[in-house]
PDB file of C-alpha atoms in Angstrom:
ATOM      1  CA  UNK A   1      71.117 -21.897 -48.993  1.00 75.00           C
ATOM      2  CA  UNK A   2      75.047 -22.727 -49.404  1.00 86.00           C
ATOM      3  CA  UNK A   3      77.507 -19.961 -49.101  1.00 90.00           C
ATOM      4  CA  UNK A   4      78.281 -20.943 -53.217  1.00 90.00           C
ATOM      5  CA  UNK A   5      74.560 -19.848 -53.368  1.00 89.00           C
ATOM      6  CA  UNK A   6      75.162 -17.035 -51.129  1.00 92.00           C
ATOM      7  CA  UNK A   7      78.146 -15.532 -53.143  1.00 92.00           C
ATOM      8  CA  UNK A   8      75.739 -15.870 -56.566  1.00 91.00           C
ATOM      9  CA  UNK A   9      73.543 -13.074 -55.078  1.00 91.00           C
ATOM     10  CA  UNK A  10      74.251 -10.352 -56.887  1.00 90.00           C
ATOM     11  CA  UNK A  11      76.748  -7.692 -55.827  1.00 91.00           C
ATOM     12  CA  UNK A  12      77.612 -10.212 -52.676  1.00 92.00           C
ATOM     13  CA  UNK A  13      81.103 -11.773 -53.799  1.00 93.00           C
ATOM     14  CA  UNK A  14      81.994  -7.796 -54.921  1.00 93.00           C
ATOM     15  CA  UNK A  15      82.181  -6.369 -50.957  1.00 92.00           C
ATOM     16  CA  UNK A  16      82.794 -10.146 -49.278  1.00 94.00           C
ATOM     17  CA  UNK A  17      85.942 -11.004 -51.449  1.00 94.00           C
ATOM     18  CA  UNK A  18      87.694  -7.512 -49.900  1.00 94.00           C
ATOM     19  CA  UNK A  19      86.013  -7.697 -46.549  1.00 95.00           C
ATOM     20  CA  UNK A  20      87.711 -10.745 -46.008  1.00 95.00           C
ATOM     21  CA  UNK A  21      91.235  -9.685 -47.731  1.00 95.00           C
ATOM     22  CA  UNK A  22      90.881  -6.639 -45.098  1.00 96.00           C
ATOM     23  CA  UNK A  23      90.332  -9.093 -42.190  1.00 96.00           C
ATOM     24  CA  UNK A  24      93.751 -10.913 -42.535  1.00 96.00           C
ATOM     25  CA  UNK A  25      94.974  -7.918 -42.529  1.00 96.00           C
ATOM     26  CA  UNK A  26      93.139  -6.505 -39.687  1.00 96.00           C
ATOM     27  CA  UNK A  27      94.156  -9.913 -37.926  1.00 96.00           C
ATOM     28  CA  UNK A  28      98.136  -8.507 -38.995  1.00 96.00           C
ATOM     29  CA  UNK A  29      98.190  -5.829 -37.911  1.00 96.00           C
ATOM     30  CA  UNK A  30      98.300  -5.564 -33.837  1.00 95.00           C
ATOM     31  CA  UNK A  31     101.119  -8.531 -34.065  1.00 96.00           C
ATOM     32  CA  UNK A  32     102.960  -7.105 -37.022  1.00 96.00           C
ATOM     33  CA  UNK A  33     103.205  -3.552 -34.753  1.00 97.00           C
ATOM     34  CA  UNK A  34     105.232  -5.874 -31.755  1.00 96.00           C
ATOM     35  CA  UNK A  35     107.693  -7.394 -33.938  1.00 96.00           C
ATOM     36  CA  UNK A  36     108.066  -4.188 -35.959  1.00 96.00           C
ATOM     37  CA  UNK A  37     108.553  -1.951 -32.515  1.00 96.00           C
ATOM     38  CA  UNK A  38     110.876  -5.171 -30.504  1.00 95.00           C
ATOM     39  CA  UNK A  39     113.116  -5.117 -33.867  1.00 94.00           C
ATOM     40  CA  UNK A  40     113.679  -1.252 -33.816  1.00 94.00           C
ATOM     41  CA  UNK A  41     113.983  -0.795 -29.832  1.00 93.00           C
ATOM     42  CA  UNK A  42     115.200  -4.404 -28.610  1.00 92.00           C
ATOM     43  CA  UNK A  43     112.151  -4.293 -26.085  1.00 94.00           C
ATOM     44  CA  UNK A  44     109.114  -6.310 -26.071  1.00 94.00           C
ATOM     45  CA  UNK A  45     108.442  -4.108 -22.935  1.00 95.00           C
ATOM     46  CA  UNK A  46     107.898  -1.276 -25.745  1.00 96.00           C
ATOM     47  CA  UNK A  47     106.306  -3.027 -28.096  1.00 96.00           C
ATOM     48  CA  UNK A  48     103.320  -4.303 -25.620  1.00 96.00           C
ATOM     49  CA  UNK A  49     102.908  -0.891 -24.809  1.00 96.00           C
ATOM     50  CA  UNK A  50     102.396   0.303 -28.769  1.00 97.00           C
ATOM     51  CA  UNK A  51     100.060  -2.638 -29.112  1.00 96.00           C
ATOM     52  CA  UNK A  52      98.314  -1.884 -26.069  1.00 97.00           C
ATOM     53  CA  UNK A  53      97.818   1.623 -27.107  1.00 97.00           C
ATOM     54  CA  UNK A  54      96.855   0.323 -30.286  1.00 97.00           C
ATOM     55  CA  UNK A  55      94.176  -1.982 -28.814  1.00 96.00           C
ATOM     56  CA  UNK A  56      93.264   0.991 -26.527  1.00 97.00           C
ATOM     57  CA  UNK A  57      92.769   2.813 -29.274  1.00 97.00           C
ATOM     58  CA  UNK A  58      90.463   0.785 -31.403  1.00 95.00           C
ATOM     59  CA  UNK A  59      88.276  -0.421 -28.494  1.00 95.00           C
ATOM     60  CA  UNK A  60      86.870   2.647 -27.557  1.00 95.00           C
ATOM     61  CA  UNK A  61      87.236   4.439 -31.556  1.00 94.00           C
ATOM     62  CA  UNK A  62      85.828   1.549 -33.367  1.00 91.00           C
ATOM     63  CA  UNK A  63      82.185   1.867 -32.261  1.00 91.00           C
ATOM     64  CA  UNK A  64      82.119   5.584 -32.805  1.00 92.00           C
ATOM     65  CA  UNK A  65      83.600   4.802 -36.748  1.00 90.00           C
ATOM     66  CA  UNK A  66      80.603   2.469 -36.780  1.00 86.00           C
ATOM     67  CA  UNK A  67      78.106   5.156 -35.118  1.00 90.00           C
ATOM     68  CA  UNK A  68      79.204   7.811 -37.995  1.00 90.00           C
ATOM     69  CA  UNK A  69      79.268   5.010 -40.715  1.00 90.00           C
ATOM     70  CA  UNK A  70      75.332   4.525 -39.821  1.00 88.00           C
ATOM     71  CA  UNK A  71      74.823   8.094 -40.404  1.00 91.00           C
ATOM     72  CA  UNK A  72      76.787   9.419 -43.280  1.00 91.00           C
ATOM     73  CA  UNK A  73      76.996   5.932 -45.262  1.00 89.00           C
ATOM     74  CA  UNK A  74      80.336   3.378 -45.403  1.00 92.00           C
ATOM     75  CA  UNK A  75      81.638   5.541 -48.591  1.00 91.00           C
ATOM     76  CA  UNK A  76      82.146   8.612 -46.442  1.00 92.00           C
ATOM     77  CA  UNK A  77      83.746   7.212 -44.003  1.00 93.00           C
ATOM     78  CA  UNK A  78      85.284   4.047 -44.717  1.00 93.00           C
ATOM     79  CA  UNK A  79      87.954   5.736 -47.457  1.00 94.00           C
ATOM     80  CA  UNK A  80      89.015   8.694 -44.960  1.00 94.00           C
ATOM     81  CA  UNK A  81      89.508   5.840 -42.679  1.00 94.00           C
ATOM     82  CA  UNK A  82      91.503   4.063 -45.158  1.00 95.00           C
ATOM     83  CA  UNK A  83      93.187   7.229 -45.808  1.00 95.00           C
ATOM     84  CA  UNK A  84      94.497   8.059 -41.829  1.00 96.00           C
ATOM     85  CA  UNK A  85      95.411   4.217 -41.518  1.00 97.00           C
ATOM     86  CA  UNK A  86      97.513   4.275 -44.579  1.00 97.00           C
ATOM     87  CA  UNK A  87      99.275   7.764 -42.897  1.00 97.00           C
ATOM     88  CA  UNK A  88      99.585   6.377 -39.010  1.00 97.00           C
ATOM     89  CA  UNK A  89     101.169   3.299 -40.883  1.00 97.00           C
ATOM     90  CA  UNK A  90     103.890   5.167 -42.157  1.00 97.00           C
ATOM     91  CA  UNK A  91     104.097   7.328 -39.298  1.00 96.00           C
ATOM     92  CA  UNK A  92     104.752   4.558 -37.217  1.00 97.00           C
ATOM     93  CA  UNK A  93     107.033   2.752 -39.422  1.00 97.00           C
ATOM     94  CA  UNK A  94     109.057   5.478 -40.305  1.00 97.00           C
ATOM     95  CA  UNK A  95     109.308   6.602 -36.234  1.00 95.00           C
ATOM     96  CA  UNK A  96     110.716   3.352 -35.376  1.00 94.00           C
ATOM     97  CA  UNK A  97     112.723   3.070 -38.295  1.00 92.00           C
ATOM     98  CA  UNK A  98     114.519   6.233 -36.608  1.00 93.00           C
ATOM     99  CA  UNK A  99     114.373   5.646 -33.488  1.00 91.00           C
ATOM    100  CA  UNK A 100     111.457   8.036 -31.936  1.00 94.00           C
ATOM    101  CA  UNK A 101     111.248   7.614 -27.704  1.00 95.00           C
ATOM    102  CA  UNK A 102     108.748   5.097 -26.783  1.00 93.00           C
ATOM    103  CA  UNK A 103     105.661   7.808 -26.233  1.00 95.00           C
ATOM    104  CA  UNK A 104     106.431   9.053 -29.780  1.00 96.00           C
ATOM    105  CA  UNK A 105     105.625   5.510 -30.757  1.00 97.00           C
ATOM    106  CA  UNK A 106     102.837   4.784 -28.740  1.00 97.00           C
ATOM    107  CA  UNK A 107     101.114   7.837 -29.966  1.00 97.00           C
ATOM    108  CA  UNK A 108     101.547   6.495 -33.576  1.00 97.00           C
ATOM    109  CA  UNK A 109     100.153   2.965 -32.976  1.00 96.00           C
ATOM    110  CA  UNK A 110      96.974   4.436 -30.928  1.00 97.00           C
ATOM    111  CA  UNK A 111      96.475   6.386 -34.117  1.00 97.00           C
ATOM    112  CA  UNK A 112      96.867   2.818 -36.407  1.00 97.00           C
ATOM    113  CA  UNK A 113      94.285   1.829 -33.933  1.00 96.00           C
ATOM    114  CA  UNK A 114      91.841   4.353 -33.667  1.00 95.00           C
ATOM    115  CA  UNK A 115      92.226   4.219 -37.535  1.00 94.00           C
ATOM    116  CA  UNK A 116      90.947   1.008 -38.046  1.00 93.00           C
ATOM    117  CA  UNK A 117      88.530   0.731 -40.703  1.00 91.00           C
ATOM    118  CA  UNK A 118      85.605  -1.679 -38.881  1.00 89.00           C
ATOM    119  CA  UNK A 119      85.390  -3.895 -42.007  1.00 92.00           C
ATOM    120  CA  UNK A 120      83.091  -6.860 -40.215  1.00 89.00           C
ATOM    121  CA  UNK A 121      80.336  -4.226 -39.164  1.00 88.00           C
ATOM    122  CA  UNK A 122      80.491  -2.902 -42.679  1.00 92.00           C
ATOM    123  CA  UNK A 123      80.012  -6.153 -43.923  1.00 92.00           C
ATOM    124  CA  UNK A 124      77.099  -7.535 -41.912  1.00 91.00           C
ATOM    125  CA  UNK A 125      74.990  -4.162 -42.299  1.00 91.00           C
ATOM    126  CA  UNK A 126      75.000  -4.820 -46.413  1.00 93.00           C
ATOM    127  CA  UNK A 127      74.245  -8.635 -45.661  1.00 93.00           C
ATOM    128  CA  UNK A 128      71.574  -7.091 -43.963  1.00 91.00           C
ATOM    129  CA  UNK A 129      70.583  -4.699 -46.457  1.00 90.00           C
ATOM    130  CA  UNK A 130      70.966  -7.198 -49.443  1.00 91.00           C
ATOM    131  CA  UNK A 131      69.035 -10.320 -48.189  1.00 90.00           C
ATOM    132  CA  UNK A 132      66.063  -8.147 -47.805  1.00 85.00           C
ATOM    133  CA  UNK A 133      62.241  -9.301 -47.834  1.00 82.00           C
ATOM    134  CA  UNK A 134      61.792 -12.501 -49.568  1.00 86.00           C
ATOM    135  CA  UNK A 135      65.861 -13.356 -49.187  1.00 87.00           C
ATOM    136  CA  UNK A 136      65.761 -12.966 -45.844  1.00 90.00           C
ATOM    137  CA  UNK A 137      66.127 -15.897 -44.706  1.00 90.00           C
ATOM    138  CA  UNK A 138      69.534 -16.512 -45.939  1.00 91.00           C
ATOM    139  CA  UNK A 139      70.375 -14.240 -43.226  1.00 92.00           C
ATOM    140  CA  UNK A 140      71.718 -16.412 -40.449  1.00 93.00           C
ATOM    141  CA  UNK A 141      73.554 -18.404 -43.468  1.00 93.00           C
ATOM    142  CA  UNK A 142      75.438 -15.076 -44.311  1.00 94.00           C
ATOM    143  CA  UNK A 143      76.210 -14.579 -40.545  1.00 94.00           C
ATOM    144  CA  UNK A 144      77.527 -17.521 -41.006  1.00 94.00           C
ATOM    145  CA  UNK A 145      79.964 -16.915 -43.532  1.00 95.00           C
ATOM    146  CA  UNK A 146      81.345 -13.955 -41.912  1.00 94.00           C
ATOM    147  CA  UNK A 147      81.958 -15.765 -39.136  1.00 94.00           C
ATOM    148  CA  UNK A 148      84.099 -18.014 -40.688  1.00 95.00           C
ATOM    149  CA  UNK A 149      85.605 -15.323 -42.869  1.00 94.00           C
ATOM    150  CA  UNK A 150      86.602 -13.237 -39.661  1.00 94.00           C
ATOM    151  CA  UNK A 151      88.168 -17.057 -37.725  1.00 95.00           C
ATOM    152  CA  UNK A 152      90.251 -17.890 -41.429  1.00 96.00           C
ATOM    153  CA  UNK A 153      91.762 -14.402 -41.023  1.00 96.00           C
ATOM    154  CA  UNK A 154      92.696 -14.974 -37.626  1.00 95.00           C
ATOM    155  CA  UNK A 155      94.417 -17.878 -38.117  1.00 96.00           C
ATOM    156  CA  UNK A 156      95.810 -16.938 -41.631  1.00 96.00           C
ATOM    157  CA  UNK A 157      96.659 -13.239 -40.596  1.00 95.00           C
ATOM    158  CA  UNK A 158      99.193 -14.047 -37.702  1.00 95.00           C
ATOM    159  CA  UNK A 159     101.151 -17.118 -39.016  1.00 95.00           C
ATOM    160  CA  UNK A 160     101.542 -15.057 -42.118  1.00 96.00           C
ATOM    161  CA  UNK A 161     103.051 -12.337 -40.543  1.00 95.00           C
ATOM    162  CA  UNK A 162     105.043 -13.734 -38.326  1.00 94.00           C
ATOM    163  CA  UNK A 163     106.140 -15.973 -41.212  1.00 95.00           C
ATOM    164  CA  UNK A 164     107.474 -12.461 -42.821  1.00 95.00           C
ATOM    165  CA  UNK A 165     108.760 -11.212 -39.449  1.00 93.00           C
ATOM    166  CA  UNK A 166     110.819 -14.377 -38.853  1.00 91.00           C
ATOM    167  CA  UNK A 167     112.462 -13.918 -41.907  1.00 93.00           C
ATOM    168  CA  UNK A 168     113.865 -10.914 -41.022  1.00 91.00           C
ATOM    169  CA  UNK A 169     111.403  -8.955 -42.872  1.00 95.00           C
ATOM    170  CA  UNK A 170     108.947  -7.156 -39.525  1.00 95.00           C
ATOM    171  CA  UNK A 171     108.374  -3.866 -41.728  1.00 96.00           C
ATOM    172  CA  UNK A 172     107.323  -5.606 -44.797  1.00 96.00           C
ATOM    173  CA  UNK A 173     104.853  -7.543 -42.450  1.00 95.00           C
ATOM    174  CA  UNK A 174     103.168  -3.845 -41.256  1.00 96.00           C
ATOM    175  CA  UNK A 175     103.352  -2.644 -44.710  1.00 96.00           C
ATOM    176  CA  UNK A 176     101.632  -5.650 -45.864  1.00 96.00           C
ATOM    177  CA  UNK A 177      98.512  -6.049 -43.373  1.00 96.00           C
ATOM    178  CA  UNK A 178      98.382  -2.455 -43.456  1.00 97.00           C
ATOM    179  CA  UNK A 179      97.952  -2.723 -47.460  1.00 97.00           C
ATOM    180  CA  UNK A 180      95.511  -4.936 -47.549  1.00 97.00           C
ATOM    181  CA  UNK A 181      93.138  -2.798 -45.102  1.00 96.00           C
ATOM    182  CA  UNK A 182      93.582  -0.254 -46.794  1.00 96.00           C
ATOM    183  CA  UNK A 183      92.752  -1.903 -49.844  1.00 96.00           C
ATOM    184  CA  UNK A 184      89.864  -4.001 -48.816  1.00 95.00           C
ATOM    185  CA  UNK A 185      88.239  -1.067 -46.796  1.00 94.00           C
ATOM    186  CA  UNK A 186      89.153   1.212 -50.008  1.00 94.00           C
ATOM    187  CA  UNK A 187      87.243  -1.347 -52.361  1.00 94.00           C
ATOM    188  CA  UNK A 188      84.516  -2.238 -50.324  1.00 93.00           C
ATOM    189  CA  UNK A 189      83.595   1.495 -50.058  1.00 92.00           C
ATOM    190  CA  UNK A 190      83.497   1.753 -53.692  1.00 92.00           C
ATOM    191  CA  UNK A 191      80.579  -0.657 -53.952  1.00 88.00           C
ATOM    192  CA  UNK A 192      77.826   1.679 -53.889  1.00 87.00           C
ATOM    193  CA  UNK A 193      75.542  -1.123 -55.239  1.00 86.00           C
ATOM    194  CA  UNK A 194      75.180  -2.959 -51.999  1.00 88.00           C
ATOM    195  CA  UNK A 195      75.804   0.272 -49.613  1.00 90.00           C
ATOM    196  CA  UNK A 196      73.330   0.646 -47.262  1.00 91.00           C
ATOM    197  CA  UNK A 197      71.520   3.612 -46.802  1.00 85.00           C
ATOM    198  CA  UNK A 198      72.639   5.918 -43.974  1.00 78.00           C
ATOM    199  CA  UNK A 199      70.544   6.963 -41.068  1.00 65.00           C
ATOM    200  CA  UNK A 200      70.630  10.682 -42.656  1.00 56.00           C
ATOM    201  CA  UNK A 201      69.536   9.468 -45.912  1.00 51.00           C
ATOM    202  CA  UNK A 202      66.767   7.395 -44.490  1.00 48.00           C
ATOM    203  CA  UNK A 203      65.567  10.641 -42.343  1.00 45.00           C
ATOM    204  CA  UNK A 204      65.538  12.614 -45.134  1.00 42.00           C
ATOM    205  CA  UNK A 205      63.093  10.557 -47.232  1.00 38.00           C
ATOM    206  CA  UNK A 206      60.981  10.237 -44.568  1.00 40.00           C
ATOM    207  CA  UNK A 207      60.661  14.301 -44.147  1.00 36.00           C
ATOM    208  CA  UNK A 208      60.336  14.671 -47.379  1.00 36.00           C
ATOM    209  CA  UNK A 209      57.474  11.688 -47.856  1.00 33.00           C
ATOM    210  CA  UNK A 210      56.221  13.183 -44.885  1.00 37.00           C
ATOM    211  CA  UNK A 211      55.813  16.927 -46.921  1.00 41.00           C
ATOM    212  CA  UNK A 212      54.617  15.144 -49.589  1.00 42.00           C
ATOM    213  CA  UNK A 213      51.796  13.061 -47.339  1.00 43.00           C
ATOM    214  CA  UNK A 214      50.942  15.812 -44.814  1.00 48.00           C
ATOM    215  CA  UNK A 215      47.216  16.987 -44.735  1.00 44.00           C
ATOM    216  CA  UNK A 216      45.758  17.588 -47.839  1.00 45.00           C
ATOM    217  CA  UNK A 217      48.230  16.538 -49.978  1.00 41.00           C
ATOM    218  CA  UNK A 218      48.165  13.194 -52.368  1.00 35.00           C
ATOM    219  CA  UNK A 219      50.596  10.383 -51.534  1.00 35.00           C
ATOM    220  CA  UNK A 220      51.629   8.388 -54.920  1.00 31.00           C
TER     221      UNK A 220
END
């Protein structure tokens, strides 16, 4: 199958067109937050500590996100999360824009971080979820897709804000990669047709087919 194939499945194109809008921006965002924090404190000393905090943040975050997005569903979590980024965005931007000490400013950019909606792990469980039984084989082609989805974005993400940066523009380049994660996790979440269903949900039909089976009973 051909990833023009792929993208005909229905519902497919709906969640992978924002996915991959919310990668570049994902790819944005921890190089956007150094020339945003070296252009409002002179110090790239300060801004590798924001970004550190930031990656600090999101390393050890990121897999719980993905632990409560198996079992409450990407729709309950994945706009909250979208939500709090959108907020530590402007928390940081506006704290370097006057001047907040350097822990003020790391605080804000391990919140951006630990905000991070986790947009490829979103992706890849409804890949899963759509190329079910007889499609299942397309699989490793749609693994394949996201992989080169997720390197575009990385080499997209940072010229392009860097491009904005250079040009004397750094919060416009935050704004920006924070808008499109916001965006792309926001509309992504909104496609219930290709949500998976959460660990919870799945538990619950099996109690209740399990009621409905038990000794005695008829099973339809």
């Amino acid at each position: 199958m051909t990833y023009r194939e792929l993208l005909r499945t229905p519902g497919a194109a709906a969640f992978f067109v924002p996915t991959a809008a919310g990668r570049v921006g994902i790819a944005m965002t921890s190089l956007s937050i150094v020339w945003l924090v070296r252009s409002a404190t002179g110090s790239y000393a300060t801004a590798g500590v924001v970004t550190g905090a930031f990656a600090v943040a999101d390393a050890l975050v990121g897999p719980q996100v993905g632990r409560l997005i198996d079992r409450f569903g990407q729709r309950r979590v994945l706009l909250p999360a979208a939500l709090v980024h959108a907020l530590a965005v402007a928390a940081l931007v506006l704290s370097a824009g006057y001047g907040a000490p350097g822990w003020v400013l790391a605080a804000a950019g391990a919140l951006v971080g630990a905000s991070l909606p986790q947009l490829s792990a979103a992706a890849l469980a409804r890949w899963s979820a759509l190329l079910d039984g007889e499609r299942k084989p397309a699989l490793p082609t749609a693994y394949a897709l996201e992989s080169l989805s997720n390197s575009v974005a990385y080499l997209v993400g940072p010229a392009l804000v860097s491009t904005i940066a250079a040009a004397g523009r750094p919060v416009l380049g935050t704004l920006s990669a924070a808008a499109l994660v916001v965006a792309g996790g926001s509309i992504l979440a909104l496609q219930r047709r290709t949500e998976p269903r959460s660990s919870r949900r799945t538990a619950g039909a099996r109690i209740t087919a399990a009621r409905c089976c038990g000794p005695g009973s008829w099973c339809w």
